[in-house]
């Protein structure tokens, strides 16, 4: 018996990254034990007292069911991710609510530092994007609201200044997810802001659940789609709204999720917007500051079901290791996820082949991301769930609450739901919205923060065992800013893995911008190369596993 | 004595039979739904061994959002009468809705065992198998559906999806081309065809097919499901019916429902606004204006009602009020495209062509999907003798919405005016594909035919000379 085991292990090492059969047996390589929890909910223990408030009283006003947001970002460059929550508040009382900032003490606990920070801005909050817009080495925050937005400049010493007016990025209407990206490669982060509906309280209509009770409406009940906004960073602390010039106003939709990446392989950053009940948008960067809406022709506007689904959360990762970005859009219950596999510049709907059609359909999914939680070398998938309409079958007294789901990833790619459901024991049930992903304790395992409507958030600490080796790369420009939009490639065994430096994905969330790669049984990543947003490349050689490494521009080999 | 004992035994059996859930256990329900659920429940309670009563209770529950109760009821019906495919079919459908796809497949197979001639059972089974990426089993199910009912497109569409899922793109394209030939305007077929073309590298054809295909959604209906849907009750269900009638242009039916609802809810401003809008759309402008005036007194910020009121005033020739209402809507929500569209119409009717064009342009700027505003603009340009501009505008409208018949008619007329009869013919064909029976389409086709005949006669005359 012992001898057989040894032989099996040897075979698995030989086939590293090539065999899912091995993967299941190779516990040392990181495959999690069956039925063991992957996460432990520790928000209260970690000192997080934030409670989301939707402001719902009697009338069902649509924004109440859509928020709030969260960011995991390092506010003081101490190497630990801090936490920012976007509060919804009240649609009738603008003084209510107020966002909260928590500093990571580095010992597993967080301290609420909102009061002295200036980050506790008020508004009917939605989401947040994090990025160092002024290249001073400290990550700033852009908060989206129903109403005007806030740009909060971080001085690196725990203080945030509201520079919205000077920067010219207040926007208006109903902003949802936003992303910092350097679309023109000029070294300054530009800003893309997604808008949901051209809604206002006077546009509200009455809607009812199937059981005849007053409920929130579908966005289709209004037909008030909105255009997104693109702000160009002028490099002097101000931005210019270039939406019209860039072509962004040529299409409207009910925008919720956003992710930027080079989807067509032309070296330029494109922008994908998940729309709710209108076809998705893919803004293909034409160069020269121009974008063309190309989702229909690239096959990502609708999936094989032929309907404009309720696109909410979104992620873009090279899931199949073919070097290009695949897309995930998560949708309403009754609608499956849409897994758009990139076939070299256009997408095919591979949701069924990936095993995500049937498993995703029972829930309404918002925050979502492909992350290798058990570091076995294959991306897993977490989806934070919560309904937008009441149903007679309930999971809790909150009629909108649902369990979230966790899928284990396999080669293929293929996904299977993890038991226990959502990866936690006991099972957690809430009306979940934003999910932000990052390694809060720098142990090489990605944790999750989930914002729950009218409830406490989850801080899901990754406890899955066993875990494989890992690599965490902080990819930064010469002056210290996270190089959002840069692309890292590396070799592990016979696989070439691509990961992008990105903070904006999921839903209303900003995530750990560090590149995380599960290595399974491998202890080194070979030939680590960065393609910077301006197209130049640098190689950083082989990097040892199980540590956080910094790849600073100019320190590698060109 | 024996008879009495028998009756007593039946009574005992009935009282010991499975019981429907108490109403209180079904959760909060609207009063109209409570009524129909109670009736169906009482029916079951009277004879809990009657599968049909359980089935009816299941359909009532399913139609009104009580999926869990519906599942239990169908399961009971199927257990009592397992030779009736309908209960297995409904049970499978609810299983699927509840995310129990494996159960759904098992139950649908039992439905098929009980009745192997109901084609929708096969294509629904095929769809679930396809979800599980079991393309071989799905193909067999869809094929059987097409054998049983070749006229039901669902089976054929399912087969095309199997081919696409297996990357058999040429095969999918061939099948879909045949389907498009039979129903050229069906959007979903065109979408799938576009996918097949794109994978085959036929990029331009894919783009053309997708532009039209993206404008519609697939419909998956069958008689047994329709029967269940007849049990929907409550305000929401009726409102949905009314909306469907409005979309179909059946205004009297929509108005009948909305008036009934308003009778029940006289203070409901949203309902009032909706009815007012439909009155105006139906040409009952006086009724619409009267109602909408009430709406904006009650809720002055309701910008959509101002737009509808402006339209109503315009229809009755009160251009001063129409302008005031349109401008009020614009001031309330300066990014609402229909407000500018209506303002444009007011300007046009007031003889201000240039201002009308500016308003239509703003409307389209705010919502590039608004092909209707482009069509209006093209009409203004046509009236002002700007033929080339009008053609460009109609062309843009057709690109914004290839299913907009008025855009194609505009192109056809503009091309006829330019004497480019071949281009006009292409535009008329597009319109005929979409709405062959619409009078304006027929009239335009007749005009084109007359011009072609005239052209041929003139050509022959020149030759004769």
CSV table of C-alpha atoms in Angstrom, one decimal, chain A residues 59 198-213 221-225 227 249-252 277-279 296-299 302-308 333 343-358 361-362 391-394, chain B residues 26 28-30 33 63-69 96-99 101 128 130-133 161 164-165 167 169 188 191-192 195 198-199 207 210-211 213-214 216-218 233 235-236 239 265 268 270-271 299 301-304 332-336 365-369:
chain,number,residue,atom,x,y,z
A,59,UNK,CA,-41.7,52.0,-0.7
A,198,UNK,CA,-31.4,57.2,-15.4
A,199,UNK,CA,-33.6,56.6,-12.4
A,200,UNK,CA,-34.8,59.0,-9.8
A,201,UNK,CA,-37.5,58.6,-7.1
A,202,UNK,CA,-40.1,60.2,-9.3
A,203,UNK,CA,-39.6,57.4,-11.9
A,204,UNK,CA,-40.4,54.7,-9.4
A,205,UNK,CA,-43.2,52.4,-10.4
A,206,UNK,CA,-44.9,49.6,-8.5
A,207,UNK,CA,-43.9,46.0,-8.9
A,208,UNK,CA,-45.0,42.9,-7.2
A,209,UNK,CA,-43.6,39.5,-6.5
A,210,UNK,CA,-45.1,36.4,-8.0
A,211,UNK,CA,-47.0,36.0,-4.8
A,212,UNK,CA,-48.5,39.4,-5.3
A,213,UNK,CA,-46.6,41.4,-2.7
A,221,UNK,CA,-39.7,48.1,-15.8
A,222,UNK,CA,-38.2,51.5,-16.4
A,223,UNK,CA,-36.4,51.5,-19.7
A,224,UNK,CA,-34.0,54.2,-18.5
A,225,UNK,CA,-30.6,53.0,-19.5
A,227,UNK,CA,-24.2,55.8,-20.7
A,249,UNK,CA,-21.8,57.8,-25.4
A,250,UNK,CA,-22.7,55.7,-28.5
A,251,UNK,CA,-24.3,53.0,-26.4
A,252,UNK,CA,-26.4,52.9,-23.3
A,277,UNK,CA,-31.2,43.3,-18.7
A,278,UNK,CA,-29.6,45.1,-21.6
A,279,UNK,CA,-26.8,43.6,-23.8
A,296,UNK,CA,-22.1,41.9,-30.2
A,297,UNK,CA,-19.5,41.3,-32.8
A,298,UNK,CA,-17.1,39.8,-30.2
A,299,UNK,CA,-19.8,37.5,-28.9
A,302,UNK,CA,-25.5,37.9,-25.0
A,303,UNK,CA,-24.8,34.3,-24.2
A,304,UNK,CA,-26.2,31.2,-25.9
A,305,UNK,CA,-29.5,31.7,-24.2
A,306,UNK,CA,-30.1,34.6,-26.5
A,307,UNK,CA,-31.4,37.0,-23.8
A,308,UNK,CA,-29.9,40.1,-22.3
A,333,UNK,CA,-31.6,33.4,-10.4
A,343,UNK,CA,-11.3,32.2,-28.8
A,344,UNK,CA,-8.7,34.7,-30.0
A,345,UNK,CA,-10.5,38.0,-30.0
A,346,UNK,CA,-14.1,36.7,-30.0
A,347,UNK,CA,-15.9,34.8,-27.3
A,348,UNK,CA,-17.8,31.5,-27.2
A,349,UNK,CA,-20.3,30.6,-24.5
A,350,UNK,CA,-18.7,27.8,-22.6
A,351,UNK,CA,-20.8,28.0,-19.5
A,352,UNK,CA,-22.2,24.4,-19.8
A,353,UNK,CA,-18.8,22.9,-20.6
A,354,UNK,CA,-17.4,24.6,-17.5
A,355,UNK,CA,-20.1,23.1,-15.4
A,356,UNK,CA,-21.5,26.4,-14.4
A,357,UNK,CA,-24.9,26.5,-16.0
A,358,UNK,CA,-26.9,24.2,-13.7
A,361,UNK,CA,-28.9,29.1,-11.8
A,362,UNK,CA,-30.7,28.8,-8.4
A,391,UNK,CA,-39.7,34.3,-3.5
A,392,UNK,CA,-41.9,32.0,-1.4
A,393,UNK,CA,-39.0,29.6,-0.7
A,394,UNK,CA,-36.8,31.4,1.8
B,26,UNK,CA,-47.6,29.2,2.4
B,28,UNK,CA,-47.7,36.0,2.8
B,29,UNK,CA,-49.8,36.2,-0.3
B,30,UNK,CA,-51.9,38.9,-2.1
B,33,UNK,CA,-53.9,34.8,-4.8
B,63,UNK,CA,-48.4,30.0,-11.4
B,64,UNK,CA,-48.4,32.2,-8.3
B,65,UNK,CA,-44.9,31.8,-7.2
B,66,UNK,CA,-45.3,29.0,-4.6
B,67,UNK,CA,-42.7,26.7,-6.2
B,68,UNK,CA,-42.1,24.5,-3.2
B,69,UNK,CA,-45.7,23.9,-2.6
B,96,UNK,CA,-35.7,22.8,-12.7
B,97,UNK,CA,-36.9,26.1,-11.4
B,98,UNK,CA,-35.8,25.1,-7.9
B,99,UNK,CA,-32.3,24.2,-9.2
B,101,UNK,CA,-31.8,19.7,-12.4
B,128,UNK,CA,-31.5,20.5,-19.3
B,130,UNK,CA,-27.5,20.6,-22.7
B,131,UNK,CA,-27.0,22.5,-19.5
B,132,UNK,CA,-25.1,19.5,-18.2
B,133,UNK,CA,-23.1,19.4,-21.3
B,161,UNK,CA,-27.4,24.6,-29.9
B,164,UNK,CA,-22.8,24.9,-31.5
B,165,UNK,CA,-21.9,23.4,-28.1
B,167,UNK,CA,-18.3,23.3,-32.2
B,169,UNK,CA,-20.4,25.2,-36.6
B,188,UNK,CA,-33.0,34.1,-31.6
B,191,UNK,CA,-28.4,35.2,-33.0
B,192,UNK,CA,-27.4,31.6,-33.1
B,195,UNK,CA,-22.5,32.7,-33.6
B,198,UNK,CA,-18.5,34.1,-36.4
B,199,UNK,CA,-16.9,30.9,-35.5
B,207,UNK,CA,-22.4,41.0,-37.8
B,210,UNK,CA,-26.4,39.6,-34.9
B,211,UNK,CA,-27.6,43.2,-35.4
B,213,UNK,CA,-30.9,38.9,-33.7
B,214,UNK,CA,-30.0,40.9,-30.7
B,216,UNK,CA,-35.4,39.7,-29.7
B,217,UNK,CA,-35.5,36.9,-27.2
B,218,UNK,CA,-36.3,33.2,-27.5
B,233,UNK,CA,-53.8,35.9,-10.3
B,235,UNK,CA,-52.4,42.8,-9.7
B,236,UNK,CA,-49.0,42.0,-11.0
B,239,UNK,CA,-50.6,44.3,-15.2
B,265,UNK,CA,-57.1,50.9,-6.8
B,268,UNK,CA,-52.8,54.4,-7.4
B,270,UNK,CA,-48.5,54.8,-11.1
B,271,UNK,CA,-51.5,52.9,-12.4
B,299,UNK,CA,-46.9,63.9,-8.4
B,301,UNK,CA,-42.0,65.4,-10.7
B,302,UNK,CA,-43.1,62.4,-12.6
B,303,UNK,CA,-41.3,63.3,-15.8
B,304,UNK,CA,-42.6,60.4,-17.9
B,332,UNK,CA,-37.2,67.5,-14.6
B,333,UNK,CA,-34.9,65.0,-16.2
B,334,UNK,CA,-32.5,66.5,-18.8
B,335,UNK,CA,-31.1,63.1,-19.7
B,336,UNK,CA,-34.5,61.4,-20.6
B,365,UNK,CA,-27.4,61.5,-28.2
B,366,UNK,CA,-29.0,60.5,-24.9
B,367,UNK,CA,-30.2,57.1,-26.1
B,368,UNK,CA,-28.4,55.9,-29.3
B,369,UNK,CA,-30.9,53.1,-29.5
